[in-house]
PDB file of C-alpha atoms in Angstrom:
ATOM      1  CA  UNK L   1    -148.527-108.608-237.977  1.00  0.00           C
ATOM      2  CA  UNK L   2    -149.830-107.076-234.736  1.00  0.00           C
ATOM      3  CA  UNK L   3    -153.551-106.624-234.170  1.00  0.00           C
ATOM      4  CA  UNK L   4    -155.031-104.833-231.163  1.00  0.00           C
ATOM      5  CA  UNK L   5    -158.513-106.022-230.184  1.00  0.00           C
ATOM      6  CA  UNK L   6    -160.493-103.844-227.781  1.00  0.00           C
ATOM      7  CA  UNK L   7    -162.820-105.116-225.093  1.00  0.00           C
ATOM      8  CA  UNK L   8    -166.442-104.095-225.379  1.00  0.00           C
ATOM      9  CA  UNK L   9    -166.864-100.401-224.597  1.00  0.00           C
ATOM     10  CA  UNK L  10    -163.267 -99.543-225.489  1.00  0.00           C
ATOM     11  CA  UNK L  11    -161.442 -98.518-228.652  1.00  0.00           C
ATOM     12  CA  UNK L  12    -157.825 -98.747-229.779  1.00  0.00           C
ATOM     13  CA  UNK L  13    -155.951 -95.419-229.719  1.00  0.00           C
ATOM     14  CA  UNK L  14    -152.292 -96.158-230.472  1.00  0.00           C
ATOM     15  CA  UNK L  15    -149.271 -98.353-229.850  1.00  0.00           C
ATOM     16  CA  UNK L  16    -146.665 -97.527-227.219  1.00  0.00           C
ATOM     17  CA  UNK L  17    -144.319 -96.108-229.874  1.00  0.00           C
ATOM     18  CA  UNK L  18    -147.016 -93.678-231.106  1.00  0.00           C
ATOM     19  CA  UNK L  19    -147.985 -95.644-234.220  1.00  0.00           C
ATOM     20  CA  UNK L  20    -151.769 -95.689-234.832  1.00  0.00           C
ATOM     21  CA  UNK L  21    -151.968 -98.405-237.514  1.00  0.00           C
ATOM     22  CA  UNK L  22    -154.117-101.359-236.525  1.00  0.00           C
ATOM     23  CA  UNK L  23    -153.287-103.959-237.613  1.00  0.00           C
ATOM     24  CA  UNK L  24    -149.645-103.108-238.257  1.00  0.00           C
ATOM     25  CA  UNK L  25    -146.716-104.972-239.743  1.00  0.00           C
ATOM     26  CA  UNK L  26    -143.411-104.906-237.889  1.00  0.00           C
ATOM     27  CA  UNK L  27    -140.022-106.370-238.818  1.00  0.00           C
ATOM     28  CA  UNK L  28    -138.317-107.661-235.669  1.00  0.00           C
ATOM     29  CA  UNK L  29    -134.492-107.506-235.668  1.00  0.00           C
ATOM     30  CA  UNK L  30    -133.990-107.380-231.909  1.00  0.00           C
ATOM     31  CA  UNK L  31    -135.885-107.633-228.639  1.00  0.00           C
ATOM     32  CA  UNK L  32    -138.715-105.108-228.665  1.00  0.00           C
ATOM     33  CA  UNK L  33    -142.020-104.605-226.850  1.00  0.00           C
ATOM     34  CA  UNK L  34    -145.149-103.094-228.357  1.00  0.00           C
ATOM     35  CA  UNK L  35    -148.070-102.239-226.059  1.00  0.00           C
ATOM     36  CA  UNK L  36    -151.520-101.431-227.397  1.00  0.00           C
ATOM     37  CA  UNK L  37    -153.310 -98.524-225.730  1.00  0.00           C
ATOM     38  CA  UNK L  38    -157.086 -98.315-225.404  1.00  0.00           C
ATOM     39  CA  UNK L  39    -159.589 -95.728-224.212  1.00  0.00           C
ATOM     40  CA  UNK L  40    -163.251 -95.943-223.189  1.00  0.00           C
ATOM     41  CA  UNK L  41    -165.727 -95.117-225.934  1.00  0.00           C
ATOM     42  CA  UNK L  42    -167.507 -91.826-225.105  1.00  0.00           C
ATOM     43  CA  UNK L  43    -171.126 -92.706-224.355  1.00  0.00           C
ATOM     44  CA  UNK L  44    -172.762 -89.553-222.966  1.00  0.00           C
ATOM     45  CA  UNK L  45    -174.147 -86.635-225.030  1.00  0.00           C
ATOM     46  CA  UNK L  46    -172.506 -87.944-228.197  1.00  0.00           C
ATOM     47  CA  UNK L  47    -173.432 -86.198-231.466  1.00  0.00           C
ATOM     48  CA  UNK L  48    -174.147 -88.513-234.414  1.00  0.00           C
ATOM     49  CA  UNK L  49    -175.736 -87.182-237.610  1.00  0.00           C
ATOM     50  CA  UNK L  50    -177.284 -84.185-235.893  1.00  0.00           C
ATOM     51  CA  UNK L  51    -178.765 -86.062-232.909  1.00  0.00           C
ATOM     52  CA  UNK L  52    -177.268 -86.279-229.407  1.00  0.00           C
ATOM     53  CA  UNK L  53    -177.337 -89.693-227.712  1.00  0.00           C
ATOM     54  CA  UNK L  54    -176.482 -91.492-224.501  1.00  0.00           C
ATOM     55  CA  UNK L  55    -175.279 -94.988-225.421  1.00  0.00           C
ATOM     56  CA  UNK L  56    -175.651 -98.188-223.401  1.00  0.00           C
ATOM     57  CA  UNK L  57    -172.846-100.348-224.812  1.00  0.00           C
ATOM     58  CA  UNK L  58    -173.855-103.470-222.886  1.00  0.00           C
ATOM     59  CA  UNK L  59    -177.461-103.486-224.140  1.00  0.00           C
ATOM     60  CA  UNK L  60    -176.722-101.761-227.485  1.00  0.00           C
ATOM     61  CA  UNK L  61    -179.420 -99.154-226.909  1.00  0.00           C
ATOM     62  CA  UNK L  62    -179.456 -95.387-227.366  1.00  0.00           C
ATOM     63  CA  UNK L  63    -181.371 -92.615-225.626  1.00  0.00           C
ATOM     64  CA  UNK L  64    -181.866 -89.277-227.374  1.00  0.00           C
ATOM     65  CA  UNK L  65    -180.446 -86.450-225.269  1.00  0.00           C
ATOM     66  CA  UNK L  66    -179.189 -82.858-225.659  1.00  0.00           C
ATOM     67  CA  UNK L  67    -176.052 -80.823-226.217  1.00  0.00           C
ATOM     68  CA  UNK L  68    -174.536 -80.602-222.747  1.00  0.00           C
ATOM     69  CA  UNK L  69    -172.785 -77.307-223.555  1.00  0.00           C
ATOM     70  CA  UNK L  70    -175.864 -75.516-224.952  1.00  0.00           C
ATOM     71  CA  UNK L  71    -179.083 -77.405-224.116  1.00  0.00           C
ATOM     72  CA  UNK L  72    -181.569 -74.807-225.399  1.00  0.00           C
ATOM     73  CA  UNK L  73    -179.949 -74.741-228.840  1.00  0.00           C
ATOM     74  CA  UNK L  74    -179.380 -78.477-229.224  1.00  0.00           C
ATOM     75  CA  UNK L  75    -181.891 -78.778-232.061  1.00  0.00           C
ATOM     76  CA  UNK L  76    -183.640 -76.665-234.662  1.00  0.00           C
ATOM     77  CA  UNK L  77    -185.848 -77.169-237.707  1.00  0.00           C
ATOM     78  CA  UNK L  78    -187.106 -80.671-238.521  1.00  0.00           C
ATOM     79  CA  UNK L  79    -185.636 -83.385-236.277  1.00  0.00           C
ATOM     80  CA  UNK L  80    -185.813 -86.931-237.686  1.00  0.00           C
ATOM     81  CA  UNK L  81    -184.767 -89.555-235.139  1.00  0.00           C
ATOM     82  CA  UNK L  82    -183.617 -92.872-236.684  1.00  0.00           C
ATOM     83  CA  UNK L  83    -184.670 -96.290-235.385  1.00  0.00           C
ATOM     84  CA  UNK L  84    -180.999 -97.239-234.961  1.00  0.00           C
ATOM     85  CA  UNK L  85    -177.615 -95.514-235.089  1.00  0.00           C
ATOM     86  CA  UNK L  86    -174.114 -96.701-235.999  1.00  0.00           C
ATOM     87  CA  UNK L  87    -171.349 -95.609-233.627  1.00  0.00           C
ATOM     88  CA  UNK L  88    -167.792 -96.885-233.087  1.00  0.00           C
ATOM     89  CA  UNK L  89    -168.526-100.156-234.872  1.00  0.00           C
ATOM     90  CA  UNK L  90    -171.708-100.889-232.913  1.00  0.00           C
ATOM     91  CA  UNK L  91    -175.375-100.656-233.901  1.00  0.00           C
ATOM     92  CA  UNK L  92    -177.561 -99.108-231.196  1.00  0.00           C
ATOM     93  CA  UNK L  93    -181.367 -99.282-231.187  1.00  0.00           C
ATOM     94  CA  UNK L  94    -183.025 -96.010-230.192  1.00  0.00           C
ATOM     95  CA  UNK L  95    -185.385 -96.854-227.305  1.00  0.00           C
ATOM     96  CA  UNK L  96    -185.998 -93.624-225.372  1.00  0.00           C
ATOM     97  CA  UNK L  97    -186.323 -89.861-225.533  1.00  0.00           C
ATOM     98  CA  UNK L  98    -184.175 -88.821-222.609  1.00  0.00           C
ATOM     99  CA  UNK L  99    -184.636 -86.396-219.754  1.00  0.00           C
ATOM    100  CA  UNK L 100    -184.892 -82.779-221.023  1.00  0.00           C
ATOM    101  CA  UNK L 101    -183.890 -83.906-224.527  1.00  0.00           C
ATOM    102  CA  UNK L 102    -185.977 -81.194-226.221  1.00  0.00           C
ATOM    103  CA  UNK L 103    -186.745 -79.023-223.201  1.00  0.00           C
ATOM    104  CA  UNK L 104    -187.123 -75.363-224.281  1.00  0.00           C
ATOM    105  CA  UNK L 105    -185.756 -76.046-227.778  1.00  0.00           C
ATOM    106  CA  UNK L 106    -187.902 -73.321-229.315  1.00  0.00           C
ATOM    107  CA  UNK L 107    -186.335 -73.489-232.791  1.00  0.00           C
ATOM    108  CA  UNK L 108    -187.740 -76.966-233.545  1.00  0.00           C
ATOM    109  CA  UNK L 109    -190.480 -77.120-236.207  1.00  0.00           C
ATOM    110  CA  UNK L 110    -191.183 -80.880-236.095  1.00  0.00           C
ATOM    111  CA  UNK L 111    -189.916 -84.136-234.569  1.00  0.00           C
ATOM    112  CA  UNK L 112    -190.256 -87.636-236.037  1.00  0.00           C
ATOM    113  CA  UNK L 113    -190.009 -90.482-233.486  1.00  0.00           C
ATOM    114  CA  UNK L 114    -189.507 -94.022-234.844  1.00  0.00           C
ATOM    115  CA  UNK L 115    -191.220 -97.238-233.865  1.00  0.00           C
ATOM    116  CA  UNK L 116    -189.127 -98.990-231.214  1.00  0.00           C
ATOM    117  CA  UNK L 117    -189.008 -96.041-228.838  1.00  0.00           C
ATOM    118  CA  UNK L 118    -190.721 -97.155-225.626  1.00  0.00           C
ATOM    119  CA  UNK L 119    -189.991 -94.405-223.092  1.00  0.00           C
ATOM    120  CA  UNK L 120    -190.477 -90.625-222.881  1.00  0.00           C
ATOM    121  CA  UNK L 121    -188.429 -89.438-219.900  1.00  0.00           C
ATOM    122  CA  UNK L 122    -188.854 -86.592-217.413  1.00  0.00           C
ATOM    123  CA  UNK L 123    -189.387 -83.166-219.101  1.00  0.00           C
ATOM    124  CA  UNK L 124    -188.380 -84.539-222.505  1.00  0.00           C
ATOM    125  CA  UNK L 125    -190.742 -82.142-224.325  1.00  0.00           C
ATOM    126  CA  UNK L 126    -191.465 -79.510-221.693  1.00  0.00           C
ATOM    127  CA  UNK L 127    -192.000 -75.983-223.002  1.00  0.00           C
ATOM    128  CA  UNK L 128    -191.859 -76.973-226.695  1.00  0.00           C
ATOM    129  CA  UNK L 129    -193.612 -74.925-229.372  1.00  0.00           C
ATOM    130  CA  UNK L 130    -193.891 -77.012-232.565  1.00  0.00           C
ATOM    131  CA  UNK L 131    -197.502 -77.835-233.563  1.00  0.00           C
ATOM    132  CA  UNK L 132    -197.917 -81.631-233.619  1.00  0.00           C
ATOM    133  CA  UNK L 133    -196.124 -84.734-232.334  1.00  0.00           C
ATOM    134  CA  UNK L 134    -196.875 -88.387-233.106  1.00  0.00           C
ATOM    135  CA  UNK L 135    -195.854 -90.965-230.499  1.00  0.00           C
ATOM    136  CA  UNK L 136    -195.232 -94.445-231.965  1.00  0.00           C
ATOM    137  CA  UNK L 137    -197.261 -97.507-231.041  1.00  0.00           C
ATOM    138  CA  UNK L 138    -194.303 -98.891-229.070  1.00  0.00           C
ATOM    139  CA  UNK L 139    -194.490 -96.184-226.371  1.00  0.00           C
ATOM    140  CA  UNK L 140    -195.180 -97.831-222.999  1.00  0.00           C
ATOM    141  CA  UNK L 141    -194.280 -95.092-220.499  1.00  0.00           C
ATOM    142  CA  UNK L 142    -194.451 -91.291-220.338  1.00  0.00           C
ATOM    143  CA  UNK L 143    -192.673 -90.044-217.243  1.00  0.00           C
ATOM    144  CA  UNK L 144    -193.444 -87.213-214.860  1.00  0.00           C
ATOM    145  CA  UNK L 145    -193.695 -83.731-216.471  1.00  0.00           C
ATOM    146  CA  UNK L 146    -192.664 -85.070-219.899  1.00  0.00           C
ATOM    147  CA  UNK L 147    -194.993 -82.547-221.585  1.00  0.00           C
ATOM    148  CA  UNK L 148    -195.158 -79.916-218.854  1.00  0.00           C
ATOM    149  CA  UNK L 149    -196.081 -76.459-220.186  1.00  0.00           C
ATOM    150  CA  UNK L 150    -195.919 -77.828-223.728  1.00  0.00           C
ATOM    151  CA  UNK L 151    -197.387 -75.503-226.369  1.00  0.00           C
ATOM    152  CA  UNK L 152    -198.132 -78.108-229.037  1.00  0.00           C
ATOM    153  CA  UNK L 153    -201.554 -78.088-230.670  1.00  0.00           C
ATOM    154  CA  UNK L 154    -201.879 -81.865-230.911  1.00  0.00           C
ATOM    155  CA  UNK L 155    -200.298 -85.089-229.679  1.00  0.00           C
ATOM    156  CA  UNK L 156    -201.171 -88.264-231.603  1.00  0.00           C
ATOM    157  CA  UNK L 157    -200.746 -91.532-229.663  1.00  0.00           C
ATOM    158  CA  UNK L 158    -200.593 -94.663-231.830  1.00  0.00           C
ATOM    159  CA  UNK L 159    -200.572 -97.186-228.971  1.00  0.00           C
ATOM    160  CA  UNK L 160    -203.713 -99.270-228.529  1.00  0.00           C
ATOM    161  CA  UNK L 161    -202.649 -99.910-224.925  1.00  0.00           C
ATOM    162  CA  UNK L 162    -202.564 -96.751-222.787  1.00  0.00           C
ATOM    163  CA  UNK L 163    -198.947 -95.885-221.912  1.00  0.00           C
ATOM    164  CA  UNK L 164    -198.119 -95.661-218.221  1.00  0.00           C
ATOM    165  CA  UNK L 165    -198.274 -92.022-217.140  1.00  0.00           C
ATOM    166  CA  UNK L 166    -198.254 -90.050-213.902  1.00  0.00           C
ATOM    167  CA  UNK L 167    -200.701 -87.349-212.935  1.00  0.00           C
ATOM    168  CA  UNK L 168    -197.990 -84.833-213.826  1.00  0.00           C
ATOM    169  CA  UNK L 169    -196.943 -86.213-217.230  1.00  0.00           C
ATOM    170  CA  UNK L 170    -199.040 -83.588-219.008  1.00  0.00           C
ATOM    171  CA  UNK L 171    -198.898 -80.920-216.319  1.00  0.00           C
ATOM    172  CA  UNK L 172    -200.164 -77.557-217.610  1.00  0.00           C
ATOM    173  CA  UNK L 173    -200.752 -79.057-221.081  1.00  0.00           C
ATOM    174  CA  UNK L 174    -204.298 -78.431-222.324  1.00  0.00           C
ATOM    175  CA  UNK L 175    -204.160 -79.246-226.015  1.00  0.00           C
ATOM    176  CA  UNK L 176    -205.628 -82.061-228.079  1.00  0.00           C
ATOM    177  CA  UNK L 177    -204.636 -85.723-227.670  1.00  0.00           C
ATOM    178  CA  UNK L 178    -205.693 -88.176-230.381  1.00  0.00           C
ATOM    179  CA  UNK L 179    -205.720 -91.928-229.696  1.00  0.00           C
ATOM    180  CA  UNK L 180    -206.398 -94.866-232.063  1.00  0.00           C
ATOM    181  CA  UNK L 181    -210.016 -95.407-233.045  1.00  0.00           C
ATOM    182  CA  UNK L 182    -211.809 -97.832-230.733  1.00  0.00           C
ATOM    183  CA  UNK L 183    -209.399 -97.445-227.807  1.00  0.00           C
ATOM    184  CA  UNK L 184    -211.309 -94.831-225.773  1.00  0.00           C
ATOM    185  CA  UNK L 185    -212.664 -97.506-223.420  1.00  0.00           C
ATOM    186  CA  UNK L 186    -209.164 -98.838-222.746  1.00  0.00           C
ATOM    187  CA  UNK L 187    -207.872 -95.353-221.978  1.00  0.00           C
ATOM    188  CA  UNK L 188    -210.883 -94.567-219.775  1.00  0.00           C
ATOM    189  CA  UNK L 189    -210.356 -97.825-217.866  1.00  0.00           C
ATOM    190  CA  UNK L 190    -206.923 -96.542-216.886  1.00  0.00           C
ATOM    191  CA  UNK L 191    -207.426 -94.499-213.720  1.00  0.00           C
ATOM    192  CA  UNK L 192    -204.710 -91.922-214.454  1.00  0.00           C
ATOM    193  CA  UNK L 193    -205.822 -91.321-218.044  1.00  0.00           C
ATOM    194  CA  UNK L 194    -209.453 -91.141-216.897  1.00  0.00           C
ATOM    195  CA  UNK L 195    -208.588 -88.585-214.222  1.00  0.00           C
ATOM    196  CA  UNK L 196    -206.654 -86.539-216.777  1.00  0.00           C
ATOM    197  CA  UNK L 197    -209.754 -86.408-218.989  1.00  0.00           C
ATOM    198  CA  UNK L 198    -211.927 -85.449-216.028  1.00  0.00           C
ATOM    199  CA  UNK L 199    -209.532 -82.567-215.341  1.00  0.00           C
ATOM    200  CA  UNK L 200    -210.293 -81.066-218.731  1.00  0.00           C
ATOM    201  CA  UNK L 201    -207.796 -82.590-221.136  1.00  0.00           C
ATOM    202  CA  UNK L 202    -209.154 -83.300-224.632  1.00  0.00           C
ATOM    203  CA  UNK L 203    -208.833 -86.953-225.712  1.00  0.00           C
ATOM    204  CA  UNK L 204    -210.372 -88.163-228.968  1.00  0.00           C
ATOM    205  CA  UNK L 205    -210.394 -91.461-230.862  1.00  0.00           C
ATOM    206  CA  UNK L 206    -211.005 -90.233-234.406  1.00  0.00           C
ATOM    207  CA  UNK L 207    -211.886 -92.604-237.232  1.00  0.00           C
ATOM    208  CA  UNK L 208    -210.335 -91.631-240.598  1.00  0.00           C
ATOM    209  CA  UNK L 209    -213.804 -91.645-242.232  1.00  0.00           C
ATOM    210  CA  UNK L 210    -214.904 -88.938-239.807  1.00  0.00           C
ATOM    211  CA  UNK L 211    -212.741 -86.358-241.578  1.00  0.00           C
ATOM    212  CA  UNK L 212    -214.058 -85.454-245.044  1.00  0.00           C
ATOM    213  CA  UNK L 213    -212.257 -83.698-247.882  1.00  0.00           C
ATOM    214  CA  UNK L 214    -214.822 -80.888-247.983  1.00  0.00           C
ATOM    215  CA  UNK L 215    -213.988 -80.048-244.376  1.00  0.00           C
ATOM    216  CA  UNK L 216    -210.360 -79.496-245.328  1.00  0.00           C
ATOM    217  CA  UNK L 217    -211.401 -77.383-248.322  1.00  0.00           C
ATOM    218  CA  UNK L 218    -213.865 -75.261-246.351  1.00  0.00           C
ATOM    219  CA  UNK L 219    -211.325 -74.691-243.569  1.00  0.00           C
ATOM    220  CA  UNK L 220    -209.338 -72.199-245.655  1.00  0.00           C
ATOM    221  CA  UNK L 221    -210.246 -68.672-246.706  1.00  0.00           C
ATOM    222  CA  UNK L 222    -210.516 -67.929-250.424  1.00  0.00           C
ATOM    223  CA  UNK L 223    -210.500 -64.674-252.400  1.00  0.00           C
ATOM    224  CA  UNK L 224    -213.237 -65.739-254.846  1.00  0.00           C
ATOM    225  CA  UNK L 225    -215.856 -63.842-256.803  1.00  0.00           C
ATOM    226  CA  UNK L 226    -218.889 -63.051-254.651  1.00  0.00           C
ATOM    227  CA  UNK L 227    -222.403 -63.499-256.064  1.00  0.00           C
ATOM    228  CA  UNK L 228    -223.742 -60.496-257.942  1.00  0.00           C
ATOM    229  CA  UNK L 229    -227.023 -58.912-256.976  1.00  0.00           C
ATOM    230  CA  UNK L 230    -229.969 -61.332-257.176  1.00  0.00           C
ATOM    231  CA  UNK L 231    -227.612 -64.253-257.864  1.00  0.00           C
ATOM    232  CA  UNK L 232    -227.709 -67.199-255.484  1.00  0.00           C
ATOM    233  CA  UNK L 233    -223.997 -68.020-255.841  1.00  0.00           C
ATOM    234  CA  UNK L 234    -220.832 -66.924-257.628  1.00  0.00           C
ATOM    235  CA  UNK L 235    -218.563 -69.061-259.810  1.00  0.00           C
ATOM    236  CA  UNK L 236    -214.794 -68.800-260.226  1.00  0.00           C
ATOM    237  CA  UNK L 237    -213.306 -70.864-263.057  1.00  0.00           C
ATOM    238  CA  UNK L 238    -209.654 -71.596-263.742  1.00  0.00           C
ATOM    239  CA  UNK L 239    -208.491 -73.501-266.841  1.00  0.00           C
ATOM    240  CA  UNK L 240    -205.067 -75.078-267.258  1.00  0.00           C
ATOM    241  CA  UNK L 241    -203.488 -77.566-269.708  1.00  0.00           C
ATOM    242  CA  UNK L 242    -203.929 -81.194-268.742  1.00  0.00           C
ATOM    243  CA  UNK L 243    -200.478 -82.491-267.718  1.00  0.00           C
ATOM    244  CA  UNK L 244    -201.057 -85.996-269.136  1.00  0.00           C
ATOM    245  CA  UNK L 245    -202.987 -85.091-272.328  1.00  0.00           C
ATOM    246  CA  UNK L 246    -202.048 -82.053-274.420  1.00  0.00           C
ATOM    247  CA  UNK L 247    -205.410 -82.124-276.206  1.00  0.00           C
ATOM    248  CA  UNK L 248    -207.349 -81.543-272.976  1.00  0.00           C
ATOM    249  CA  UNK L 249    -207.671 -78.821-270.360  1.00  0.00           C
ATOM    250  CA  UNK L 250    -208.632 -79.041-266.705  1.00  0.00           C
TER     251      UNK L 250
END
């Protein structure tokens, strides 16, 4: 039995006689030589389950990237990034959103970033149009122009410690940023974050109790019966069977 074992970062391709079985069984009847052939594992702009990655085989980490052949159409719809990815027999932890990963990907409707991601690289989300993005609590750095000209409505930061940013990380981005409740002082103590707020960016630490159900209800428009003349208010009633008790209505 012959078994070919690849060094880290390589994979077996075939034997010198063209056979691709590994391991393989050979019956030796005369002098013969078999040489195993190997090739480097592709590590750049590799597509796995709908996401493009750059892989660091030595550290077993992955950075989300883009389709090298068609960057603007790399992604569309809802993009769910996993915390780890299996590739060529290795498990890679996703630790970064790479340079220009989602730059000008206008067909994206949402992106989910897992805990464990620590870095948002240069122009990762520049010129994006989906409405809201949540950055996990593990984010420690947001590089230059990461959100330049971004058209999101809201970015939610879950980190209690202000991530390292540059003065250009949110260049030409004037939407809402939400930070964890009670962390405003920490963010204001950071000179770059404080200067960003002074320049007109909106940063809020919102407590969950500050948002009430009636505010959600009153946000929407309704086609309801208006009060009749001399009536102080109008009533619209809808009755439906109770789903858990056939004898009742709601």
